[in-house]
Coordinates of C-alpha atoms in Angstrom, one line a residue:
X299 CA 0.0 0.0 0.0
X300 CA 1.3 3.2 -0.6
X301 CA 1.8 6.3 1.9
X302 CA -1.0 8.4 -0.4
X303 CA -3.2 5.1 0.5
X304 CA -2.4 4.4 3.6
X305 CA -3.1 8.4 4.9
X306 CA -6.5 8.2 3.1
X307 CA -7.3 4.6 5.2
X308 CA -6.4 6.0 8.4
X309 CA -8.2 9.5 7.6
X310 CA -11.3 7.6 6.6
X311 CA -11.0 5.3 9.8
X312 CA -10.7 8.2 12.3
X313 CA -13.5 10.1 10.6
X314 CA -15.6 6.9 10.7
X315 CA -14.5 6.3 14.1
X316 CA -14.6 10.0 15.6
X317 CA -12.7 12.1 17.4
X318 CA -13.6 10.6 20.5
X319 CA -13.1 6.8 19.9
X320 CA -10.8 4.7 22.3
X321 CA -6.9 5.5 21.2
X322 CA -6.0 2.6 19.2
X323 CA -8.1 0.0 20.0
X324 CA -11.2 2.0 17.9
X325 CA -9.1 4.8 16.5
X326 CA -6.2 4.7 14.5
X327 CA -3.3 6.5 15.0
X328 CA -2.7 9.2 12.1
X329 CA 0.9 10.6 11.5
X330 CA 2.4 13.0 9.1
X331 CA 3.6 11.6 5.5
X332 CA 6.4 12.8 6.3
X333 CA 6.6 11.4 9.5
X334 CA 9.7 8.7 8.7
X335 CA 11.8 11.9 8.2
X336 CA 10.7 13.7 11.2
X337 CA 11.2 10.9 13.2
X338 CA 15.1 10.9 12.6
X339 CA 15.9 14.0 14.7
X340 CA 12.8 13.5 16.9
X341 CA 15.4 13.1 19.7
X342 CA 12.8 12.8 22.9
X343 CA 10.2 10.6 20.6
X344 CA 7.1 12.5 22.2
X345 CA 4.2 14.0 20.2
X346 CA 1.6 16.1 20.5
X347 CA -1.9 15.9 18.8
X348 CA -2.4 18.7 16.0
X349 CA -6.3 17.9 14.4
X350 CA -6.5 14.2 14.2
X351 CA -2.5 14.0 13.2
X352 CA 0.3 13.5 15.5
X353 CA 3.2 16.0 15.2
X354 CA 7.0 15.3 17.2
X355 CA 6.4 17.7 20.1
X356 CA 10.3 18.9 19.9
X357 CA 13.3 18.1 17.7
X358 CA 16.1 20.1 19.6
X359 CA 14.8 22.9 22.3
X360 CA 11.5 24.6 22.4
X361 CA 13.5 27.9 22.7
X362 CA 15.1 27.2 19.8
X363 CA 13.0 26.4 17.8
X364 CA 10.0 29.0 19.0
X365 CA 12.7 31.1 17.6
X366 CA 13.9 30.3 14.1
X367 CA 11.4 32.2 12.6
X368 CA 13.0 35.4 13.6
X369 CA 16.7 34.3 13.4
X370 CA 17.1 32.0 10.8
X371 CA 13.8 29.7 9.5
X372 CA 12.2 27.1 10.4
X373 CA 10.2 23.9 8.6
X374 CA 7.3 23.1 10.1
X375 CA 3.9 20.4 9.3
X376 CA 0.5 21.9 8.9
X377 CA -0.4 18.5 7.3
X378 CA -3.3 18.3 9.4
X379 CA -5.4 21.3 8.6
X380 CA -8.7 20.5 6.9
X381 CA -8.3 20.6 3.1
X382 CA -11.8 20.7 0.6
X383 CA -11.4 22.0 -2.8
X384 CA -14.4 23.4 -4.5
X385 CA -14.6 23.3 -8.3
X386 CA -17.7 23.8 -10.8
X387 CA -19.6 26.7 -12.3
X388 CA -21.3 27.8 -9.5
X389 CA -17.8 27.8 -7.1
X390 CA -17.0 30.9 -7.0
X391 CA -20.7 32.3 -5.9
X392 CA -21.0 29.5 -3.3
X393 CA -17.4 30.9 -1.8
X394 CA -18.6 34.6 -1.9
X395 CA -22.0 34.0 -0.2
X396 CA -20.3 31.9 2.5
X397 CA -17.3 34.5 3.2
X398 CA -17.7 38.0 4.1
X399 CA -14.7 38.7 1.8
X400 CA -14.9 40.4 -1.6
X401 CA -14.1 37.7 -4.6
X402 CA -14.9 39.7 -7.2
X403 CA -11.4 40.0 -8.4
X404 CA -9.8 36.9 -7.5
X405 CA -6.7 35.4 -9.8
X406 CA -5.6 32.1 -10.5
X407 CA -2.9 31.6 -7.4
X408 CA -4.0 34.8 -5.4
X409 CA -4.8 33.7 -1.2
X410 CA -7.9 35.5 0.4
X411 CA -8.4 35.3 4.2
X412 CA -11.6 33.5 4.0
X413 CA -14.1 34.4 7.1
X414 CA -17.3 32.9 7.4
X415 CA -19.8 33.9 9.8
X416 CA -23.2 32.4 11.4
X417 CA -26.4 34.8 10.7
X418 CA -25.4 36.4 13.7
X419 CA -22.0 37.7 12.6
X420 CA -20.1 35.2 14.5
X421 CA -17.4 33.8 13.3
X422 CA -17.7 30.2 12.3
X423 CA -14.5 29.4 10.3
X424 CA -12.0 30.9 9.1
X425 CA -8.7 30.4 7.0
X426 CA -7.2 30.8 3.7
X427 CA -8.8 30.2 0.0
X428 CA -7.2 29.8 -3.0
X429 CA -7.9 30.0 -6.3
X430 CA -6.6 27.0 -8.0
X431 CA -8.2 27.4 -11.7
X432 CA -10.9 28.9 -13.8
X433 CA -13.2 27.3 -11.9
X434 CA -11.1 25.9 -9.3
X435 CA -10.8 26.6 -5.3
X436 CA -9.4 25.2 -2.6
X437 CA -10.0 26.2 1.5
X438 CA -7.6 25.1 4.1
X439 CA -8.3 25.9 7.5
X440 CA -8.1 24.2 11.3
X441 CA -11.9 22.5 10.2
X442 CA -14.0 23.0 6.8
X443 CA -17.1 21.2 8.3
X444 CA -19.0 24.6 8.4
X445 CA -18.5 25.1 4.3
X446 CA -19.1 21.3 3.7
X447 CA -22.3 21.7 5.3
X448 CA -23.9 25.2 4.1
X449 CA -22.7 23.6 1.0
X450 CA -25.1 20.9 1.7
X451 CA -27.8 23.3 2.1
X452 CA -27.9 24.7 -0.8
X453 CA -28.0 23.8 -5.2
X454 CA -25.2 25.0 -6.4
X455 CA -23.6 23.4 -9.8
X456 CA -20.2 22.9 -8.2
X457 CA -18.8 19.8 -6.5
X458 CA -16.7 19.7 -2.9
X459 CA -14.1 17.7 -2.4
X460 CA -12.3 16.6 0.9
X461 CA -8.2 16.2 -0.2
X462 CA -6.9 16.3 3.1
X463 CA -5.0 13.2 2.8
X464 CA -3.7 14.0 -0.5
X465 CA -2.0 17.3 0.3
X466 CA 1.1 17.8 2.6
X467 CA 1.4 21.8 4.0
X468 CA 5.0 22.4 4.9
X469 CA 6.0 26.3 6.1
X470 CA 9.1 27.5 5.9
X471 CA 8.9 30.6 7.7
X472 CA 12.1 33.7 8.7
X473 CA 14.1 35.4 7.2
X474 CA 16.4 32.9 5.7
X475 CA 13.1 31.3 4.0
X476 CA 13.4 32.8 0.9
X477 CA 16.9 31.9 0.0
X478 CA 16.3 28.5 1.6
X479 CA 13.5 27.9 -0.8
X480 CA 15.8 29.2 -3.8
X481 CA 17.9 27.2 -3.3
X482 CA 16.1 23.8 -3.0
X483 CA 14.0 24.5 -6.2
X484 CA 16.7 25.7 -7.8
X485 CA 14.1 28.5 -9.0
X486 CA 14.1 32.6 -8.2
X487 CA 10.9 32.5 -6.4
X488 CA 11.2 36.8 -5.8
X489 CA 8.3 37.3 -8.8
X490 CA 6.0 35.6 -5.9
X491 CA 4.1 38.2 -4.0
X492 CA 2.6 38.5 -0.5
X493 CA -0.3 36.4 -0.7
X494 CA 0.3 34.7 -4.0
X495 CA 1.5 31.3 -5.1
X496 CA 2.6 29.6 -8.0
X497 CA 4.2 25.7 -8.9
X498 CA 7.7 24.9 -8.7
X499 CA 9.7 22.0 -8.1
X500 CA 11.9 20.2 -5.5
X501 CA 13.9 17.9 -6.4
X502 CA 12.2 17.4 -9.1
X503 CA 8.6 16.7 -7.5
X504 CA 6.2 19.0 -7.9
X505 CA 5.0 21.2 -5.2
X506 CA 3.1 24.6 -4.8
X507 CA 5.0 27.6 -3.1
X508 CA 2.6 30.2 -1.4
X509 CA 3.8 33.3 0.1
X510 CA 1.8 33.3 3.2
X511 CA 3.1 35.0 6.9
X512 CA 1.6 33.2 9.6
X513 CA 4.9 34.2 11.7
X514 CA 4.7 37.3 11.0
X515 CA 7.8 37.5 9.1
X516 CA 9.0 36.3 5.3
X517 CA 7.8 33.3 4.6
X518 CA 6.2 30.2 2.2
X519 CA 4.3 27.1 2.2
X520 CA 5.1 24.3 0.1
X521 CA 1.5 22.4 -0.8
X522 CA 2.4 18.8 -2.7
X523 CA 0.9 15.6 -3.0
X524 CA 1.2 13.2 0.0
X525 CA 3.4 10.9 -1.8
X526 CA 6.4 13.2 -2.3
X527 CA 6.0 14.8 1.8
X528 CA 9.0 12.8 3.0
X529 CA 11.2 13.7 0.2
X530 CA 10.4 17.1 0.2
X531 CA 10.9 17.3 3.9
X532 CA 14.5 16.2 3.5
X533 CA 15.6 18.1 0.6
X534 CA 14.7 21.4 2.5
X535 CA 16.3 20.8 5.5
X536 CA 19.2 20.2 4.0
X537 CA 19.1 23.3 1.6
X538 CA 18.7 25.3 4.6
X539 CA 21.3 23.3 6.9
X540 CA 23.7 26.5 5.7
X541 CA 21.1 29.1 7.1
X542 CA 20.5 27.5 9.9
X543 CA 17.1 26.5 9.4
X544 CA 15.0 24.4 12.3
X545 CA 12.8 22.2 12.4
X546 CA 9.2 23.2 14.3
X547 CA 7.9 21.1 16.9
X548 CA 4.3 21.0 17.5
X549 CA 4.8 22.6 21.1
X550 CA 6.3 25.6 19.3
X551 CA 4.2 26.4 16.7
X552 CA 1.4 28.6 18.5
X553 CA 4.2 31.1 19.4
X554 CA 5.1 32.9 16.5
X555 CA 1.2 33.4 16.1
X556 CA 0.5 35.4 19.6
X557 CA 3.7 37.2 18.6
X558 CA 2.4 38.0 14.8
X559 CA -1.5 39.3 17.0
X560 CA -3.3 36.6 14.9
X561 CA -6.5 35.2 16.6
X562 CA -6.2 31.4 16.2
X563 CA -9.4 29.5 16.1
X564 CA -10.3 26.8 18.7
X565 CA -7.7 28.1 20.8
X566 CA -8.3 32.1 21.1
X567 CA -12.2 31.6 20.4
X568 CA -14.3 29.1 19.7
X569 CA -16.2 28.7 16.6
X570 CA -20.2 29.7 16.3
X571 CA -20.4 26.0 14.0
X572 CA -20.1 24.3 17.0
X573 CA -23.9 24.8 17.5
X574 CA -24.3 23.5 14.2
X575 CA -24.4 19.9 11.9
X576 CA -21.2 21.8 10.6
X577 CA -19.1 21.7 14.3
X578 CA -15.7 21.2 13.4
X579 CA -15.0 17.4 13.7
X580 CA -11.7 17.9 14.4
X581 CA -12.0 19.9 18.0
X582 CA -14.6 18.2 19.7
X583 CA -12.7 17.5 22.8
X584 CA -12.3 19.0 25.9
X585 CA -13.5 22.0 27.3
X586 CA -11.9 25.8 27.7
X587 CA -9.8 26.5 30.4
X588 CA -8.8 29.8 32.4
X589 CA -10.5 31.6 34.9
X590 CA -13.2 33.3 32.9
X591 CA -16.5 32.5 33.5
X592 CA -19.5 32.8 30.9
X593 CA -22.3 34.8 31.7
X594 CA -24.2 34.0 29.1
X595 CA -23.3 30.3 28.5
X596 CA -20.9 28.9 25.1
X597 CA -21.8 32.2 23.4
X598 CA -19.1 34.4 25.4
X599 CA -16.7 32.2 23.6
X600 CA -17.2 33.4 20.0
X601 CA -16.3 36.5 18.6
X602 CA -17.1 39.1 15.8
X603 CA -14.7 39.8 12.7
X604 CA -14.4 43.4 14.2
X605 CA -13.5 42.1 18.1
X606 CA -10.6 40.4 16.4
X607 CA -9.5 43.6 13.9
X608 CA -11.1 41.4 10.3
X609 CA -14.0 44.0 10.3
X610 CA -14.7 46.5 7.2
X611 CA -12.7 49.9 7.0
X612 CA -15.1 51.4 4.8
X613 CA -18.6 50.1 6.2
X614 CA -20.6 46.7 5.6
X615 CA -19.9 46.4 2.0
X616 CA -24.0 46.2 -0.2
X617 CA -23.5 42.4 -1.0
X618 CA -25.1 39.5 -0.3
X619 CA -23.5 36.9 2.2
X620 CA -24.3 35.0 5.6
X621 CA -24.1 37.3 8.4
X622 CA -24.1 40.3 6.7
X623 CA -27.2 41.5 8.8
X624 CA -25.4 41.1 11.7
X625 CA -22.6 42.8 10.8
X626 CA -24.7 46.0 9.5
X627 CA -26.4 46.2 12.8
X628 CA -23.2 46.0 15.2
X629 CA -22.2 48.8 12.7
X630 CA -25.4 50.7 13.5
X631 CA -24.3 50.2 17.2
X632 CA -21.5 51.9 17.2
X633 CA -19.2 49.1 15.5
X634 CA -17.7 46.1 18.4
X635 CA -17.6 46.9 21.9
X636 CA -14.5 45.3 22.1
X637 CA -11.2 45.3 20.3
X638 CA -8.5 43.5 19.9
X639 CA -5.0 44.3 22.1
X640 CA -2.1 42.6 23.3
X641 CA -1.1 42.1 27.3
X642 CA 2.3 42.0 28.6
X643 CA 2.2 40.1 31.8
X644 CA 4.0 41.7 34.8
X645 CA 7.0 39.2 35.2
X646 CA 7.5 38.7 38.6
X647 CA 3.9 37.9 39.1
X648 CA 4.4 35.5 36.2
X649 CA 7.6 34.1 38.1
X650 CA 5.9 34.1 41.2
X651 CA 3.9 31.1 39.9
X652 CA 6.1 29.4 38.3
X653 CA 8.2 29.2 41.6
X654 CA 5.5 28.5 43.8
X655 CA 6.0 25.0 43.5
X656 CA 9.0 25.5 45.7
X657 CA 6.8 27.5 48.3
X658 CA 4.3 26.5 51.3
X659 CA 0.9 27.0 50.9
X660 CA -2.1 26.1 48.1
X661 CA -0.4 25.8 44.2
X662 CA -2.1 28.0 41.8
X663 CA -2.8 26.2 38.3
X664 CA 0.8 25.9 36.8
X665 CA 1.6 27.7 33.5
X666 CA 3.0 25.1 31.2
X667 CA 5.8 26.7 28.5
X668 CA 5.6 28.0 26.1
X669 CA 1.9 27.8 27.1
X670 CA -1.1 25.8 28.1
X671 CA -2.0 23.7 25.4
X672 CA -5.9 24.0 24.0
X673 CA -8.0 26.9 25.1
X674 CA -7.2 28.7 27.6
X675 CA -9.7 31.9 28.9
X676 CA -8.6 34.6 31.7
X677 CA -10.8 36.9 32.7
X678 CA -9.4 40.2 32.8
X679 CA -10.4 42.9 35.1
X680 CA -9.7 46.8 35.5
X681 CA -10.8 49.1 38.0
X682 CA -12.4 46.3 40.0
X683 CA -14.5 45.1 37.0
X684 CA -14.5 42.9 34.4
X685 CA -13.3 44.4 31.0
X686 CA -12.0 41.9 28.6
X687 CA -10.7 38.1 28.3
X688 CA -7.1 37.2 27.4
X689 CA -6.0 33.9 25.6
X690 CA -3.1 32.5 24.2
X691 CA -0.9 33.4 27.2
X692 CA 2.6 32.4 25.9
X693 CA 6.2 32.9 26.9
X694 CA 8.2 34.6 24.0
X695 CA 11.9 33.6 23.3
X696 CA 12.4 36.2 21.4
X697 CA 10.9 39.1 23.0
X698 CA 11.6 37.6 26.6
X699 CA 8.6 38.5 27.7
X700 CA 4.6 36.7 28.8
X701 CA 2.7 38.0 26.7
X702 CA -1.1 37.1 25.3
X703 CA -3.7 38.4 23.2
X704 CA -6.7 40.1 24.7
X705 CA -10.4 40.8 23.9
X706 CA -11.3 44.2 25.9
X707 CA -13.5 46.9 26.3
X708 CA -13.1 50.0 23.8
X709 CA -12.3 52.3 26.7
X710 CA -9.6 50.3 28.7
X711 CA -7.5 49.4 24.8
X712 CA -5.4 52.3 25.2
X713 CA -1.8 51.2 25.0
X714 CA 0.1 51.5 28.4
X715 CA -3.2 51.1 30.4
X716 CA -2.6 49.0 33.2
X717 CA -5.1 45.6 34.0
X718 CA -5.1 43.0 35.6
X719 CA -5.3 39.2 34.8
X720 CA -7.4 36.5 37.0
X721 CA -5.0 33.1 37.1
X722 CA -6.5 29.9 37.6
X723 CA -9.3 28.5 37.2
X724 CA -12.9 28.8 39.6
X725 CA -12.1 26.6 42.9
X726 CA -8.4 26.8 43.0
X727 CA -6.3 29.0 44.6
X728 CA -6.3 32.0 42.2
X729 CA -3.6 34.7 42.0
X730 CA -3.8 38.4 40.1
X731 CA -1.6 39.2 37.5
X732 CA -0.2 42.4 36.6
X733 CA -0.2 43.5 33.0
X734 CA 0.0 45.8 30.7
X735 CA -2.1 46.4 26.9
X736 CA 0.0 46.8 24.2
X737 CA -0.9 47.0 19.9
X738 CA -0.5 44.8 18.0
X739 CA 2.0 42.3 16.9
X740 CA 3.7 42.3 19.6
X741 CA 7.1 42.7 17.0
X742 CA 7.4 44.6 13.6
X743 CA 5.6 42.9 10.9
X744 CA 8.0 41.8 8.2
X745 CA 5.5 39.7 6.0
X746 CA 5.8 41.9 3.1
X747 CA 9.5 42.5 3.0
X748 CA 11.1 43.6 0.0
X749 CA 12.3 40.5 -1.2
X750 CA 14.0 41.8 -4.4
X751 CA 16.6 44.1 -2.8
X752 CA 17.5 40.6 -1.0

């Protein structure tokens, strides 16, 4: 059987299976297809559970690696992000009702942030479309359950197709990403734009290089067939052996995106579709932690495409799509109560948990480093109230500092305005935390570097 095969068996098992299926004995165990090669410098053999894939959890240091992307580059696997491509006559309008973005001038290998909202204006997926062909598109994002089924929903003369187990992601993210990339291809790759892809070749296999900049700095994906994931693996890790290039552990990868101010879904809010037939199938285990409590049940938990800075600049564009209702009256309102900011945690309070192990008296909830893996809610309060909730609390390498993104009221978002952060969940022994809102990213945002003076 061959490695394409054998992903699409085990993708098809754990689907049929679900998420929540006994390890193993009901559920089988879904790797990368370029797990063999991983594997070789997968020094402490442990892994972490990315989606339904499991992903080494470090190859060398978390420090190290958290921060390639800034110092050199870094190869990492976003194999397991849902894949559908959507192809027929009627594609395109499908995608533009579903997504609040304009498609009306879309070219063959152009990306598009791709946000899809409930009727309410809630955000129930997002992630990144592409246009593949004429007719041709495909959406990659942590679950495309919600556009599977509104697809279902509706008549269009288009067909969907699920290739997650036929398509490898790779990033290759930093500064030294570009000339890595040249090198391996054997290809100038500086015609590319931000947010545009085109084919190229490693090693002779095919692949697809996107300029994308989930790290907030230069950087690519390479898309290719399942097949050829191993090989490609290799041959760019040794093309950027000279640059110093890293490989990306799972337990590093959320890092670089508190660091870039990007919201990450399932983890800094959770998605309106789980209400829905089209919940994401891939993230329907466990609960939120943190010390926030919702006052209105799951609903505090999603979020608005202005709370998280994807809004209109110019108003709620006079097109049709799902939510846009919403959207005009929160516009009507005023626009979101809340906006998007970033905290930087007061450090000795943040030491002063970390160390209390070593202390007498109750134990606060530990902070795991980088950070707490899944979702993680802290209520965050100002002038003895409640004004916000922060998320993705993470310890930066490279900016030595705690930082996290926070949801808060309009009139505590000023940078430099002092709050406070509840630690620890209800029942446990909670401690306040000094912090501090900053913009956003946290460091400049090099995604659309000048690549041709490089």
């Amino acid at each position: 059987m061959s490695i394409a095969d054998r992903q699409r068996s085990a993708y098809e098992a754990f689907k049929e299976s679900g998420a929540d299926a006994p390890f193993l004995t009901e559920r089988p165990a879904l790797f990368s297809p370029a797990a063999a090669a991983q594997d070789a410098l997968n020094i402490r053999g442990t892994y972490g559970r990315f989606a339904q894939i499991l992903l080494p959890l470090e190859y060398t240091h978390w420090t190290e690696e958290a921060a390639a992307h800034v110092r050199s580059c870094y190869i990492g696997d976003w194999t397991s992000l849902h894949k559908v491509r959507v192809r027929g006559p009627q594609a395109l309008p499908f995608l533009s009702r579903l997504g609040m973005r304009d498609l009306s001038r879309f070219e063959t290998g152009q990306i598009k942030h791709h946000v899809q909202l409930d009727d309410q204006g809630r955000i129930a997926s997002e992630g990144v479309l592409t246009r593949t062909g004429d007719q041709e598109f495909v959406y990659t994002a942590g679950s495309c359950d919600w556009l599977l089924w509104q697809f279902s929903l509706g008549d269009w003369d288009a067909e969907v197709t699920d290739i997650s187990p036929e398509r490898f992601i790779f990033g290759v993210q930093g500064p030294a990403s570009l000339h890595t990339l040249e090198k391996v291809t054997g290809q100038g790759l500086r015609d590319i734009g931000f947010s545009r892809g085109r084919p190229s070749e490693v090693s002779g296999i095919p692949v697809d290089v996107m300029r994308t900049g989930i790290s907030g700095e230069l950087g690519y994906e390479l898309h290719g067939a399942t097949a050829d994931a191993e090989a490609v693996w290799n041959a760019v890790l040794a093309s950027g052996e000279e640059f110093g290039i890293r490989q990306l552990g799972f337990r590093s990868q959320p890092v670089q995106h508190i660091e870039a101010g990007i919201a990450t879904n399932g983890l800094d809010y959770l998605p309106a579709s789980i209400l829905t037939p089209g919940a994401p199938r891939q993230f329907r285990r466990g609960a939120p932690g943190g010390s926030f409590v919702p006052s209105n049940g799951i609903t505090d938990y999603f979020r608005s495409p202005g709370e998280l800075g994807w809004g209109f600049r110019k108003g709620v564009p006079d097109r049709d799509f799902i939510g846009r209702d919403a959207l005009v009256a929160e516009a009507a309102r005023g626009g979101p109560a809340r906006v998007l900011v970033g905290l930087v945690w007061n450090a000795q309070d943040v030491a002063g948990i970390l160390t209390s192990l070593t202390e007498d008296g109750e134990l606060p909830d530990q902070m795991d480093v980088p950070r707490n893996s899944g979702p993680n809610f802290d209520q965050v309060i100002a002038v003895g109230a409640p004004v916000g909730v922060a998320t993705g609390r993470t310890l930066s390498p490279t900016l030595r500092a705690t930082i996290s993104l926070c949801v808060i009221d309009r009139e505590h978002a000023e940078p430099g305005t002092d709050v406070e952060v509840l630690w620890g969940r209800p029942g446990t022994p909670q401690r306040t935390i000094r912090a501090t809102v900053t913009t956003l990213p946290f460091k400049p945002d090099n995604r659309r570097t000048d690549v041709t003076s490089l």
